[in-house]
One Martini backbone bead per residue (centre of mass of N, CA, C, O) as a GRO file, in nm:
protein
  295
    1MET     BB    1   0.098   0.033   0.018
    2GLY     BB    2   0.080   0.344   0.027
    3SER     BB    3   0.183   0.660   0.139
    4SER     BB    4  -0.051   0.811   0.361
    5LEU     BB    5  -0.172   1.137   0.414
    6TYR     BB    6  -0.385   1.244   0.692
    7ALA     BB    7  -0.613   1.525   0.764
    8GLU     BB    8  -0.805   1.707   1.017
    9ARG     BB    9  -1.026   1.993   1.073
   10PRO     BB   10  -1.174   2.246   1.170
   11PRO     BB   11  -1.338   2.499   1.073
   12ALA     BB   12  -1.252   2.847   1.020
   13ALA     BB   13  -1.520   2.966   0.854
   14ALA     BB   14  -1.710   2.761   0.856
   15PRO     BB   15  -1.976   2.613   1.000
   16GLY     BB   16  -1.984   2.362   1.244
   17ARG     BB   17  -2.288   2.284   1.222
   18GLN     BB   18  -2.238   2.193   0.900
   19VAL     BB   19  -1.925   2.131   0.941
   20ALA     BB   20  -1.714   1.876   1.028
   21CYS     BB   21  -1.468   1.921   0.810
   22VAL     BB   22  -1.129   1.960   0.710
   23TRP     BB   23  -0.933   1.805   0.443
   24VAL     BB   24  -0.632   1.597   0.380
   25ARG     BB   25  -0.442   1.434   0.102
   26ARG     BB   26  -0.152   1.202   0.049
   27ASN     BB   27   0.037   1.019  -0.191
   28THR     BB   28   0.368   1.027  -0.155
   29ALA     BB   29   0.510   0.735  -0.302
   30GLY     BB   30   0.331   0.528  -0.385
   31PRO     BB   31   0.122   0.347  -0.528
   32GLU     BB   32  -0.164   0.258  -0.606
   33TYR     BB   33  -0.461   0.261  -0.400
   34GLY     BB   34  -0.720   0.144  -0.180
   35GLN     BB   35  -0.996   0.323  -0.044
   36LEU     BB   36  -1.205   0.294   0.206
   37VAL     BB   37  -1.563   0.350   0.173
   38VAL     BB   38  -1.818   0.456   0.394
   39PRO     BB   39  -2.101   0.522   0.521
   40ASP     BB   40  -2.210   0.873   0.670
   41GLY     BB   41  -2.414   1.104   0.542
   42CYS     BB   42  -2.217   1.264   0.367
   43VAL     BB   43  -2.085   1.557   0.204
   44ASP     BB   44  -1.837   1.640  -0.050
   45LEU     BB   45  -1.589   1.878  -0.116
   46VAL     BB   46  -1.354   1.836  -0.394
   47TRP     BB   47  -0.998   1.849  -0.444
   48SER     BB   48  -0.822   1.770  -0.754
   49ALA     BB   49  -0.700   1.665  -1.053
   50ALA     BB   50  -1.012   1.648  -1.150
   51GLY     BB   51  -1.108   1.876  -0.964
   52LEU     BB   52  -1.429   1.979  -0.889
   53GLU     BB   53  -1.627   1.797  -0.645
   54VAL     BB   54  -1.917   1.599  -0.566
   55VAL     BB   55  -1.987   1.383  -0.288
   56GLY     BB   56  -2.205   1.164  -0.220
   57PRO     BB   57  -2.387   0.953  -0.057
   58ASP     BB   58  -2.352   0.635   0.061
   59LEU     BB   59  -2.503   0.292   0.035
   60ALA     BB   60  -2.211   0.163   0.009
   61PRO     BB   61  -1.932   0.015  -0.013
   62ARG     BB   62  -1.602   0.134  -0.128
   63THR     BB   63  -1.328   0.160  -0.365
   64VAL     BB   64  -1.072   0.407  -0.390
   65PRO     BB   65  -0.850   0.532  -0.600
   66VAL     BB   66  -0.498   0.624  -0.520
   67PRO     BB   67  -0.268   0.779  -0.664
   68GLY     BB   68   0.036   0.848  -0.716
   69GLY     BB   69   0.074   1.175  -0.582
   70ALA     BB   70  -0.183   1.245  -0.465
   71GLU     BB   71  -0.402   1.537  -0.416
   72LEU     BB   72  -0.624   1.642  -0.145
   73ALA     BB   73  -0.932   1.827  -0.076
   74GLY     BB   74  -1.187   1.909   0.187
   75VAL     BB   75  -1.543   1.928   0.260
   76ARG     BB   76  -1.753   1.823   0.533
   77PHE     BB   77  -2.084   1.752   0.555
   78ARG     BB   78  -2.332   1.718   0.739
   79PRO     BB   79  -2.606   1.570   0.801
   80GLY     BB   80  -2.836   1.788   0.628
   81ALA     BB   81  -2.610   2.033   0.517
   82ALA     BB   82  -2.577   2.039   0.190
   83GLY     BB   83  -2.751   2.294   0.114
   84LEU     BB   84  -2.517   2.498   0.134
   85LEU     BB   85  -2.424   2.389  -0.158
   86LEU     BB   86  -2.697   2.285  -0.328
   87GLY     BB   87  -2.949   2.396  -0.222
   88ALA     BB   88  -3.243   2.265  -0.376
   89MET     BB   89  -3.100   2.009  -0.412
   90PRO     BB   90  -3.141   1.688  -0.377
   91VAL     BB   91  -2.946   1.450  -0.227
   92ARG     BB   92  -3.065   1.188  -0.359
   93GLU     BB   93  -2.930   1.261  -0.648
   94LEU     BB   94  -2.618   1.181  -0.516
   95CYS     BB   95  -2.620   0.896  -0.471
   96ASP     BB   96  -2.329   0.735  -0.558
   97LEU     BB   97  -2.193   1.015  -0.646
   98GLN     BB   98  -1.954   1.198  -0.873
   99VAL     BB   99  -1.954   1.545  -0.937
  100PRO     BB  100  -1.934   1.827  -1.078
  101LEU     BB  101  -1.970   2.135  -0.945
  102ALA     BB  102  -2.100   2.279  -1.195
  103GLU     BB  103  -2.372   2.101  -1.172
  104VAL     BB  104  -2.455   2.264  -0.897
  105VAL     BB  105  -2.329   2.593  -0.912
  106GLY     BB  106  -2.201   2.670  -1.166
  107GLY     BB  107  -2.022   2.962  -1.180
  108GLY     BB  108  -1.896   2.914  -0.894
  109ALA     BB  109  -1.683   2.705  -0.987
  110GLU     BB  110  -1.505   2.888  -1.161
  111ARG     BB  111  -1.429   3.090  -0.937
  112LEU     BB  112  -1.299   2.883  -0.752
  113ALA     BB  113  -1.082   2.782  -0.950
  114GLU     BB  114  -0.940   3.058  -0.972
  115ARG     BB  115  -0.861   3.083  -0.674
  116LEU     BB  116  -0.694   2.827  -0.661
  117GLU     BB  117  -0.491   2.894  -0.878
  118GLY     BB  118  -0.386   3.152  -0.745
  119ARG     BB  119  -0.301   3.033  -0.472
  120LEU     BB  120  -0.109   2.796  -0.580
  121ALA     BB  121   0.067   3.022  -0.746
  122GLY     BB  122   0.095   3.285  -0.550
  123ARG     BB  123  -0.112   3.542  -0.636
  124THR     BB  124  -0.261   3.504  -0.359
  125PRO     BB  125  -0.320   3.588   0.002
  126GLU     BB  126  -0.503   3.378   0.098
  127ARG     BB  127  -0.667   3.300   0.393
  128CYS     BB  128  -0.812   3.297   0.662
  129ALA     BB  129  -1.020   3.421   0.848
  130GLU     BB  130  -1.031   3.673   1.035
  131GLY     BB  131  -0.927   3.550   1.355
  132ARG     BB  132  -0.878   3.221   1.234
  133ALA     BB  133  -0.584   3.130   1.149
  134GLU     BB  134  -0.513   2.925   1.375
  135ARG     BB  135  -0.672   2.685   1.255
  136CYS     BB  136  -0.469   2.632   1.014
  137GLY     BB  137  -0.241   2.541   1.235
  138GLU     BB  138  -0.376   2.244   1.312
  139TRP     BB  139  -0.206   2.098   1.151
  140GLY     BB  140  -0.032   1.815   1.141
  141GLY     BB  141   0.281   1.781   1.096
  142GLU     BB  142   0.351   1.829   0.772
  143TRP     BB  143   0.113   2.018   0.727
  144GLY     BB  144   0.195   2.236   0.930
  145ASP     BB  145   0.473   2.294   0.810
  146GLU     BB  146   0.373   2.388   0.534
  147TRP     BB  147   0.192   2.618   0.620
  148ARG     BB  148   0.410   2.787   0.778
  149ALA     BB  149   0.602   2.788   0.507
  150GLY     BB  150   0.410   2.841   0.243
  151VAL     BB  151   0.323   2.587   0.106
  152ARG     BB  152   0.184   2.470  -0.175
  153GLY     BB  153  -0.140   2.303  -0.129
  154PRO     BB  154  -0.388   2.135   0.027
  155ALA     BB  155  -0.408   2.340   0.263
  156ASP     BB  156  -0.478   2.577   0.079
  157ALA     BB  157  -0.724   2.456  -0.059
  158ALA     BB  158  -0.887   2.418   0.202
  159ALA     BB  159  -0.910   2.723   0.269
  160VAL     BB  160  -1.073   2.799   0.017
  161LEU     BB  161  -1.312   2.609   0.063
  162ASP     BB  162  -1.391   2.721   0.336
  163ALA     BB  163  -1.454   3.011   0.233
  164PHE     BB  164  -1.667   2.933   0.024
  165VAL     BB  165  -1.874   2.818   0.223
  166ALA     BB  166  -1.903   3.069   0.405
  167ALA     BB  167  -2.018   3.257   0.169
  168ARG     BB  168  -2.307   3.087   0.163
  169VAL     BB  169  -2.464   3.145   0.428
  170PRO     BB  170  -2.646   3.409   0.379
  171GLY     BB  171  -2.826   3.230   0.146
  172TRP     BB  172  -2.904   3.027   0.392
  173SER     BB  173  -3.159   2.792   0.522
  174PRO     BB  174  -3.206   2.584   0.756
  175ASP     BB  175  -3.349   2.277   0.856
  176ARG     BB  176  -3.454   2.236   1.173
  177LEU     BB  177  -3.606   1.964   1.157
  178VAL     BB  178  -3.373   1.802   1.041
  179GLU     BB  179  -3.170   1.857   1.259
  180ARG     BB  180  -3.336   1.719   1.479
  181ALA     BB  181  -3.357   1.441   1.348
  182VAL     BB  182  -3.053   1.382   1.338
  183THR     BB  183  -3.002   1.396   1.639
  184VAL     BB  184  -3.193   1.165   1.721
  185LEU     BB  185  -3.073   0.947   1.515
  186GLY     BB  186  -2.775   0.970   1.670
  187ARG     BB  187  -2.876   0.796   1.891
  188PRO     BB  188  -2.879   0.498   2.072
  189GLU     BB  189  -3.161   0.503   2.087
  190ARG     BB  190  -3.457   0.413   2.013
  191VAL     BB  191  -3.655   0.493   1.720
  192ARG     BB  192  -3.977   0.630   1.673
  193LEU     BB  193  -4.121   0.764   1.405
  194PRO     BB  194  -4.399   0.860   1.505
  195GLU     BB  195  -4.277   1.027   1.741
  196LEU     BB  196  -4.089   1.208   1.579
  197ALA     BB  197  -4.297   1.332   1.393
  198ALA     BB  198  -4.474   1.453   1.618
  199GLU     BB  199  -4.252   1.635   1.743
  200LEU     BB  200  -4.224   1.794   1.448
  201GLY     BB  201  -4.512   1.814   1.300
  202LEU     BB  202  -4.527   1.542   1.131
  203SER     BB  203  -4.547   1.315   0.910
  204GLU     BB  204  -4.403   1.034   0.810
  205ARG     BB  205  -4.384   1.114   0.515
  206GLN     BB  206  -4.252   1.390   0.561
  207LEU     BB  207  -4.003   1.287   0.706
  208ARG     BB  208  -3.892   1.112   0.477
  209ARG     BB  209  -3.870   1.331   0.261
  210ARG     BB  210  -3.691   1.542   0.413
  211THR     BB  211  -3.460   1.350   0.475
  212THR     BB  212  -3.394   1.254   0.187
  213ASP     BB  213  -3.340   1.537   0.067
  214ALA     BB  214  -3.108   1.621   0.289
  215VAL     BB  215  -2.935   1.327   0.301
  216GLY     BB  216  -3.041   1.052   0.111
  217TYR     BB  217  -3.193   0.928   0.350
  218GLY     BB  218  -3.377   0.765   0.545
  219PRO     BB  219  -3.428   0.735   0.876
  220LYS     BB  220  -3.343   0.436   0.912
  221THR     BB  221  -3.076   0.451   0.758
  222LEU     BB  222  -2.948   0.679   0.919
  223HIS     BB  223  -2.950   0.537   1.190
  224ALA     BB  224  -2.766   0.301   1.100
  225VAL     BB  225  -2.521   0.468   1.010
  226LEU     BB  226  -2.470   0.625   1.278
  227ARG     BB  227  -2.428   0.371   1.448
  228PHE     BB  228  -2.186   0.264   1.296
  229ARG     BB  229  -2.004   0.516   1.337
  230ARG     BB  230  -2.010   0.505   1.645
  231ALA     BB  231  -1.876   0.230   1.677
  232VAL     BB  232  -1.610   0.295   1.532
  233ALA     BB  233  -1.524   0.539   1.700
  234TRP     BB  234  -1.515   0.396   1.975
  235ALA     BB  235  -1.317   0.171   1.894
  236ARG     BB  236  -1.082   0.363   1.800
  237SER     BB  237  -1.053   0.488   2.097
  238GLY     BB  238  -1.072   0.212   2.292
  239GLY     BB  239  -1.255   0.308   2.486
  240SER     BB  240  -1.193   0.239   2.818
  241ALA     BB  241  -0.883   0.154   2.734
  242GLY     BB  242  -0.801   0.331   2.504
  243ALA     BB  243  -0.584   0.415   2.286
  244GLY     BB  244  -0.516   0.125   2.065
  245ALA     BB  245  -0.751  -0.030   2.151
  246VAL     BB  246  -0.975  -0.322   2.134
  247PRO     BB  247  -1.274  -0.369   2.210
  248GLU     BB  248  -1.525  -0.542   2.289
  249LEU     BB  249  -1.796  -0.616   2.099
  250ALA     BB  250  -2.013  -0.610   2.318
  251ALA     BB  251  -1.945  -0.320   2.410
  252VAL     BB  252  -1.991  -0.181   2.142
  253ALA     BB  253  -2.285  -0.263   2.103
  254ALA     BB  254  -2.400  -0.131   2.358
  255ARG     BB  255  -2.293   0.162   2.314
  256ALA     BB  256  -2.428   0.201   2.014
  257GLY     BB  257  -2.728   0.028   2.012
  258TYR     BB  258  -2.726  -0.270   2.002
  259ALA     BB  259  -2.867  -0.567   2.081
  260ASP     BB  260  -2.596  -0.720   1.983
  261GLN     BB  261  -2.324  -0.868   1.847
  262ALA     BB  262  -2.469  -0.981   1.597
  263HIS     BB  263  -2.583  -0.714   1.503
  264LEU     BB  264  -2.316  -0.573   1.461
  265THR     BB  265  -2.198  -0.770   1.251
  266ARG     BB  266  -2.411  -0.727   1.031
  267GLU     BB  267  -2.376  -0.414   1.002
  268VAL     BB  268  -2.076  -0.404   0.934
  269ARG     BB  269  -2.102  -0.572   0.676
  270ARG     BB  270  -2.303  -0.388   0.532
  271TRP     BB  271  -2.114  -0.107   0.551
  272SER     BB  272  -1.805  -0.254   0.482
  273GLY     BB  273  -1.755  -0.576   0.408
  274LEU     BB  274  -1.667  -0.645   0.704
  275SER     BB  275  -1.553  -0.747   0.980
  276PRO     BB  276  -1.505  -0.626   1.286
  277THR     BB  277  -1.218  -0.730   1.328
  278VAL     BB  278  -1.103  -0.613   1.066
  279LEU     BB  279  -1.192  -0.319   1.085
  280LEU     BB  280  -1.081  -0.255   1.377
  281GLY     BB  281  -0.794  -0.358   1.328
  282ARG     BB  282  -0.728  -0.162   1.100
  283ALA     BB  283  -0.770   0.097   1.263
  284ALA     BB  284  -0.565   0.031   1.500
  285ALA     BB  285  -0.309  -0.009   1.297
  286ARG     BB  286  -0.370   0.319   1.192
  287PRO     BB  287  -0.275   0.562   1.339
  288GLY     BB  288  -0.368   0.878   1.185
  289GLN     BB  289  -0.559   0.791   0.996
  290ALA     BB  290  -0.820   0.755   0.828
  291PRO     BB  291  -1.119   0.692   0.872
  292PRO     BB  292  -1.348   0.500   0.784
  293GLY     BB  293  -1.471   0.681   0.489
  294ALA     BB  294  -1.255   0.853   0.405
  295SER     BB  295  -1.166   1.052   0.101
   0.00000   0.00000   0.00000
């Protein structure tokens, strides 16, 4: 496998309520390798040699080729928040797709590409939003060294993407009912859709439609995906044993909200194509790498 550097940080300019992180990746020296991507309910705005693209939410695991020498940067939108980038376009239309940004935002993509070209060529002085530049220094290791040294590359591209997303905030109104639904569906407790719909003042049909339009998944699928992600995140943290350890699967199942270990095993295979032992062992063996599912 190639030597891949990956890092993510909180957004410096874009709102953290809608943006999960800003990330960078580089395949430093090795040949092309396959990066496992698993469903997470998120939409990403990505810069790479292929140009500017929008990656929709995945419905199944997939392996993405990362060529030798590849450099990428991106902004990851939280589930239900992709409207900040897509506007009125339903997210369900992007499931399992990776499309040019120009197909989504029109002329805005060309202007963003020009800003990126200028920044990476050193012709523009753009940095992070005033008063928040310290966030851009949060890149760890080589990424932080490059940023502080003024080296042009993915960290600079990430800052431009971050600012681009922030500039779209004034013209966008989030769907507070969807935000609330995502919050409830992200909890370990069992969720009864009739009760959730009633709490939001919606019919079950309205809840399914609004969630699918905003996230790409219906409520039940989103609940399952978020539970899977919660299990992986807790296991990668080492659980109560601390970082680097792989907790017992029964403990992971109980903590994440699964009925039992068998239920966890079925769902992990469904969303990753791997057994829990393989998936969690892979994650624990590569501390500092992207969590499963990061593109």
